[in-house]
Structure formats: structure tokens, C-alpha cells
mmCIF file of C-alpha atoms in Angstrom:
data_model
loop_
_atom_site.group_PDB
_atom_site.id
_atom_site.type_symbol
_atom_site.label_atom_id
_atom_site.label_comp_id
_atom_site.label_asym_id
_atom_site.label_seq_id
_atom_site.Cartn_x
_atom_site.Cartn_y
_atom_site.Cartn_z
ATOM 1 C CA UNK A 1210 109.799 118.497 101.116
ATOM 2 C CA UNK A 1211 109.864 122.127 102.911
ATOM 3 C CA UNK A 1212 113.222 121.351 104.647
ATOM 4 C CA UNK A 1213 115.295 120.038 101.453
ATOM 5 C CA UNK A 1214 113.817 123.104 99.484
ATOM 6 C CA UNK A 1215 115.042 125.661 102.203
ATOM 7 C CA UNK A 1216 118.437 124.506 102.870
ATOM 8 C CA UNK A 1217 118.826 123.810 98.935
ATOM 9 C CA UNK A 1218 117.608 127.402 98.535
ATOM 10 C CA UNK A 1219 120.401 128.660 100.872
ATOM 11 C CA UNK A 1220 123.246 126.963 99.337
ATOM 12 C CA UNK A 1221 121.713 127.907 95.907
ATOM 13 C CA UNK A 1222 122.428 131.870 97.008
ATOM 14 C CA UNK A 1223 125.679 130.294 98.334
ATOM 15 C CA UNK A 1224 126.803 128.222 95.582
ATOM 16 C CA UNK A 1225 126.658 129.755 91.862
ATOM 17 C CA UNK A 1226 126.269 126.769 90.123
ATOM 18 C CA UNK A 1227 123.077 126.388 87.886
ATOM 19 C CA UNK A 1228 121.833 122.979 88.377
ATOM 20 C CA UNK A 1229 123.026 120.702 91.541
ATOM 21 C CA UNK A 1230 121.667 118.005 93.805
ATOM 22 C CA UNK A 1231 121.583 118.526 97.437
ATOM 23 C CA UNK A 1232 122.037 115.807 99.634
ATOM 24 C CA UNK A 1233 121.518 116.539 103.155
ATOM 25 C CA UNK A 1234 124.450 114.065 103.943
ATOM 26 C CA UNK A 1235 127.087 116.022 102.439
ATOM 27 C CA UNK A 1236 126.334 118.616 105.328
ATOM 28 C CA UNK A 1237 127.518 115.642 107.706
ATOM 29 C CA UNK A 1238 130.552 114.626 105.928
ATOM 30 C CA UNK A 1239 129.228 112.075 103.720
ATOM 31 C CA UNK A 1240 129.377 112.001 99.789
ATOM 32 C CA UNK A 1241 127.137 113.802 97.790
ATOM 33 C CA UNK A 1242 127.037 111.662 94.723
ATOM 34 C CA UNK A 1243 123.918 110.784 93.121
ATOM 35 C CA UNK A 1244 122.520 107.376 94.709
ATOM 36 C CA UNK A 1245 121.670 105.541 90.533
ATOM 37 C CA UNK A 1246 123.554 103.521 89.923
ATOM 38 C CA UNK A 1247 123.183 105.465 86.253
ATOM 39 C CA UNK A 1248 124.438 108.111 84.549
ATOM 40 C CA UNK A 1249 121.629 110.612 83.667
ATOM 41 C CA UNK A 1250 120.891 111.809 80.270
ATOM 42 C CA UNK A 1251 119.381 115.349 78.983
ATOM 43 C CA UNK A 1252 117.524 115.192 76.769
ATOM 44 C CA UNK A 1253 117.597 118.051 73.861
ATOM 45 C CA UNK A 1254 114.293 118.171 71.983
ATOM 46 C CA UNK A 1255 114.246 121.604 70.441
ATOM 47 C CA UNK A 1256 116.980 124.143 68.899
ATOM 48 C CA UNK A 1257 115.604 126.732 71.346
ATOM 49 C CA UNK A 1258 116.297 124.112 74.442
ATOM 50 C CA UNK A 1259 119.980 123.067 73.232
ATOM 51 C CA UNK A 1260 122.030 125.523 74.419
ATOM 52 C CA UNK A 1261 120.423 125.184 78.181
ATOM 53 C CA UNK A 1262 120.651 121.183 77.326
ATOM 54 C CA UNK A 1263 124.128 121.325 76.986
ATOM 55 C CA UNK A 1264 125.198 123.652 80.229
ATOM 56 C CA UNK A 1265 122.821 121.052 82.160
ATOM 57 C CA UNK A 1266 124.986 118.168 80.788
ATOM 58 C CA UNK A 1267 127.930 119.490 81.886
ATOM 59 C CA UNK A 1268 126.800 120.249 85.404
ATOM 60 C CA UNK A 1269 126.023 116.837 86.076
ATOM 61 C CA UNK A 1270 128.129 115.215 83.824
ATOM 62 C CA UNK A 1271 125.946 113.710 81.752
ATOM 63 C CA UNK A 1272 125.297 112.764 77.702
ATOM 64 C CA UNK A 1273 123.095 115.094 75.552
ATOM 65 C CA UNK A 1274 120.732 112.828 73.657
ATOM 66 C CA UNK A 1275 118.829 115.361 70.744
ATOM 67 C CA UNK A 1276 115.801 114.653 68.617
ATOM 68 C CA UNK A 1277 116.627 113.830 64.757
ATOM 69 C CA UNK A 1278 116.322 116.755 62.786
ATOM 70 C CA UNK A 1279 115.623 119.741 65.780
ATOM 71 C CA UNK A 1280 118.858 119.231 67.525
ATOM 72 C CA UNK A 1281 122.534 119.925 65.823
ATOM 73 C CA UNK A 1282 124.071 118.094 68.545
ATOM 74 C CA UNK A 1283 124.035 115.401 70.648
ATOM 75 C CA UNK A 1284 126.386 112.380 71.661
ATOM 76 C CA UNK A 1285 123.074 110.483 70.404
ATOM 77 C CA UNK A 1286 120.352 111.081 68.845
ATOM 78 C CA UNK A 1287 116.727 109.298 68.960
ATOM 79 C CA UNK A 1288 113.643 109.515 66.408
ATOM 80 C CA UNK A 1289 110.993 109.348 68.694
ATOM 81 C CA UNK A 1290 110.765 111.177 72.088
ATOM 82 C CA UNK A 1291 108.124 109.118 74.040
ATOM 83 C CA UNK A 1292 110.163 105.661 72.944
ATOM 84 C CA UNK A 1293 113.331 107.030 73.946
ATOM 85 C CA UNK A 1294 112.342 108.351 77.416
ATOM 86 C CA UNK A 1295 110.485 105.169 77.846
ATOM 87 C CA UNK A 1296 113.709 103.051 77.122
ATOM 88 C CA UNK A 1297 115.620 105.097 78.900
ATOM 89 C CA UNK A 1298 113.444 105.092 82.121
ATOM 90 C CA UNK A 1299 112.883 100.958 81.866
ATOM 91 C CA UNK A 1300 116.284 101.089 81.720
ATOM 92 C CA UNK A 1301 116.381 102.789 85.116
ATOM 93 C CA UNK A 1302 118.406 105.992 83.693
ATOM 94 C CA UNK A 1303 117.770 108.973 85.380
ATOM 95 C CA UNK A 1304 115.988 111.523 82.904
ATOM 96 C CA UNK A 1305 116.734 115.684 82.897
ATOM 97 C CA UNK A 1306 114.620 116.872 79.550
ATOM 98 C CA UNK A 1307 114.779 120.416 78.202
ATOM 99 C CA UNK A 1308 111.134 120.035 77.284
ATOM 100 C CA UNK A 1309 107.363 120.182 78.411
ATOM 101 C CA UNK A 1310 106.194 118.162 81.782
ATOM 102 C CA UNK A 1311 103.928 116.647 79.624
ATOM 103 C CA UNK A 1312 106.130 114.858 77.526
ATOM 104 C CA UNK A 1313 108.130 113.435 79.842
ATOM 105 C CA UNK A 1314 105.027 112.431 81.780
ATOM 106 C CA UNK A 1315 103.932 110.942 78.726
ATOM 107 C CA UNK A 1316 106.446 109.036 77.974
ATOM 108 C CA UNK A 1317 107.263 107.497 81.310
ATOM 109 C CA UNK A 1318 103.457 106.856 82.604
ATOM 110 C CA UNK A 1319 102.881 103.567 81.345
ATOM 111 C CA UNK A 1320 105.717 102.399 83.184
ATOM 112 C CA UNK A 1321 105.642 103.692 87.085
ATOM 113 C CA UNK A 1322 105.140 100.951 89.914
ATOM 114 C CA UNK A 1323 107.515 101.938 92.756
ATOM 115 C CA UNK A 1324 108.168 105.264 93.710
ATOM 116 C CA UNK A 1325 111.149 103.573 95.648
ATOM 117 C CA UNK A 1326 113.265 101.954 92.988
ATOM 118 C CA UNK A 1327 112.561 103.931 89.929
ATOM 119 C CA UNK A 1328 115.163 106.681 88.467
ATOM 120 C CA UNK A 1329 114.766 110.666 88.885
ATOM 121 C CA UNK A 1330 112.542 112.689 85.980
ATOM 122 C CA UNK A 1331 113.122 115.919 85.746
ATOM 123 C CA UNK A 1332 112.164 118.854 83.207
ATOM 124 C CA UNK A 1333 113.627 122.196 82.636
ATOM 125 C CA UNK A 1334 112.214 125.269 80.276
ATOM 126 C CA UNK A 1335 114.071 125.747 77.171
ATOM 127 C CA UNK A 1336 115.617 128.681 78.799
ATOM 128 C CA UNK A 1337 116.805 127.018 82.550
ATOM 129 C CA UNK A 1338 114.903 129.364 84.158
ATOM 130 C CA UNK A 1339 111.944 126.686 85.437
ATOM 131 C CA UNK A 1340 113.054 123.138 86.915
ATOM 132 C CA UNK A 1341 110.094 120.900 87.940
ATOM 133 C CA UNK A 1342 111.024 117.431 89.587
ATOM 134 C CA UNK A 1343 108.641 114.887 88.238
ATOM 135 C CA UNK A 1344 109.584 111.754 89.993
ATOM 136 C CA UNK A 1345 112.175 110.581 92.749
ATOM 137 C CA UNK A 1346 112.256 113.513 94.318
ATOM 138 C CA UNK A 1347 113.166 110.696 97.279
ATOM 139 C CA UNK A 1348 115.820 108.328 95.846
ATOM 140 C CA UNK A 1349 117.162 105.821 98.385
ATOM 141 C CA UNK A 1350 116.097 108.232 101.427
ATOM 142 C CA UNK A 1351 118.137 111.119 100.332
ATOM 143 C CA UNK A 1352 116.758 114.839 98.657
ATOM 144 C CA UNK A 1353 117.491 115.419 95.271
ATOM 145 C CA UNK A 1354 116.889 118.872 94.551
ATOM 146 C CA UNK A 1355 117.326 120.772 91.133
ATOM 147 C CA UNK A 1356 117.618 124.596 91.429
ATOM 148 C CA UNK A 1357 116.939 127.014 88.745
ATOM 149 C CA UNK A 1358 119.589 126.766 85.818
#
């Protein structure tokens, strides 16, 4: 959406934070808390990703969840990457991974019906520098918009 990306790009210059959501509410006095009812999780599927991983998590204020035997640490960790971000997205968990599109795409395919009720997927590059929305860009009428960690 053209207008969510250009106001979210002048609050980005505005606002120093590295990863936010921008809810064109907030602007009118109204909260501007994520609308799941869900934490989100990052996922951590790489040593060179963890570090970024981590400063996402504590942006948002979410658990790190790290692949067995890649990542050091994690408040959990999971064995197999396409399971877990399946479970996680049935579950209707809203999904940041430090990790290819692909994977996340992957994962979550077999499972999208409506664009309406199903959770955010996002990726980022192992280095925060790339942030590509995958799904619910729209969640409950409102822009959610990642900038550039």
C-alpha cells in the first residue's frame, strides 16, 4: 500500500528505532498495538542471523525460537524449521524469521485460506538490512509495516 509505505517511511527518518509497526490510527489518537491476539515469535535459524534475531525480539517484544544445533540461544528451540513455522502459523502466531522468503513460504503454504484472519509473516536478512512482508500486510483493516532493522 503506497500510502502506509510513505508515511511509515517518514516516521522511519523520524523515529530511530529498527523494526516497528505503523498503524495509521496512532496518528489519530488511538493505540498502536498489534491487532493478534498473539505474541509474535522470531525465529533464529542461523548463527549469522542471531544477533539481528535477538535486537528484532526485543523491539517487539517477542520470544527467540533457534534451530537445534545453529543457534546458541533461544527461549526455545525447534528441530525442524518448516514444522515449527507451520505450528506456529496454525496456531495463528504471528511469524518474524531471520531467514530466506522461501522458507517461510514453505513452511506456511499448505496452510493459507483467508488473507483476513490469518497472522503476519515476515522475513528479515541475516543482517536487518532487508524486511519483506509475506502475509497480512492488512490485519483487521490496519497497516502493518516493518522498516529496515
Amino acid at each position: 500500500n503506497a500510502t502506509c509505505a510513505g508515511h511509515a517511511a517518514s516516521r522511519t527518518s523520524a523515529r530511530k528505532s529498527a523494526l516497528f509497526f505503523y498503524d495509521p490510527y496512532y496518528e489519530r489518537g488511538r493505540s498502536m498495538a498489534l491487532t493478534s491476539p498473539k505474541s509474535p515469535v522470531v525465529l533464529a535459524l542461523s548463527a549469522s542471523g542471531e544477533a539481528t534475531a535477538h535486537r528484532v525480539a526485543k523491539a517487539i517484544g517477542a520470544q527467540v525460537h533457534g534451530r537445534e544445533g545453529r543457534v546458541a540461544k533461544a527461549d526455545v528451540f525447534f528441530a525442524n524449521t518448516l514444522d515449527h513455522a507451520r505450528d506456529l502459523f496454525a496456531a495463528g502466531t504471528p511469524i518474524v524469521g531471520v531467514c530466506a522468503s522461501g522458507i517461510l513460504i514453505r513452511g506456511v503454504a499448505p496452510l493459507l485460506g483467508d488473507k483476513t484472519s490469518e497472522p503476519p509473516v515476515v522475513s528479515v536478512s541475516d543482517d536487518g538490512a532487508v524486511v519483506v512482508p509475506l502475509l497480512g500486510g492488512l490485519l483487521n483493516h490496519k497497516c502493518l509495516f516493518f522498516s529496515a532493522v
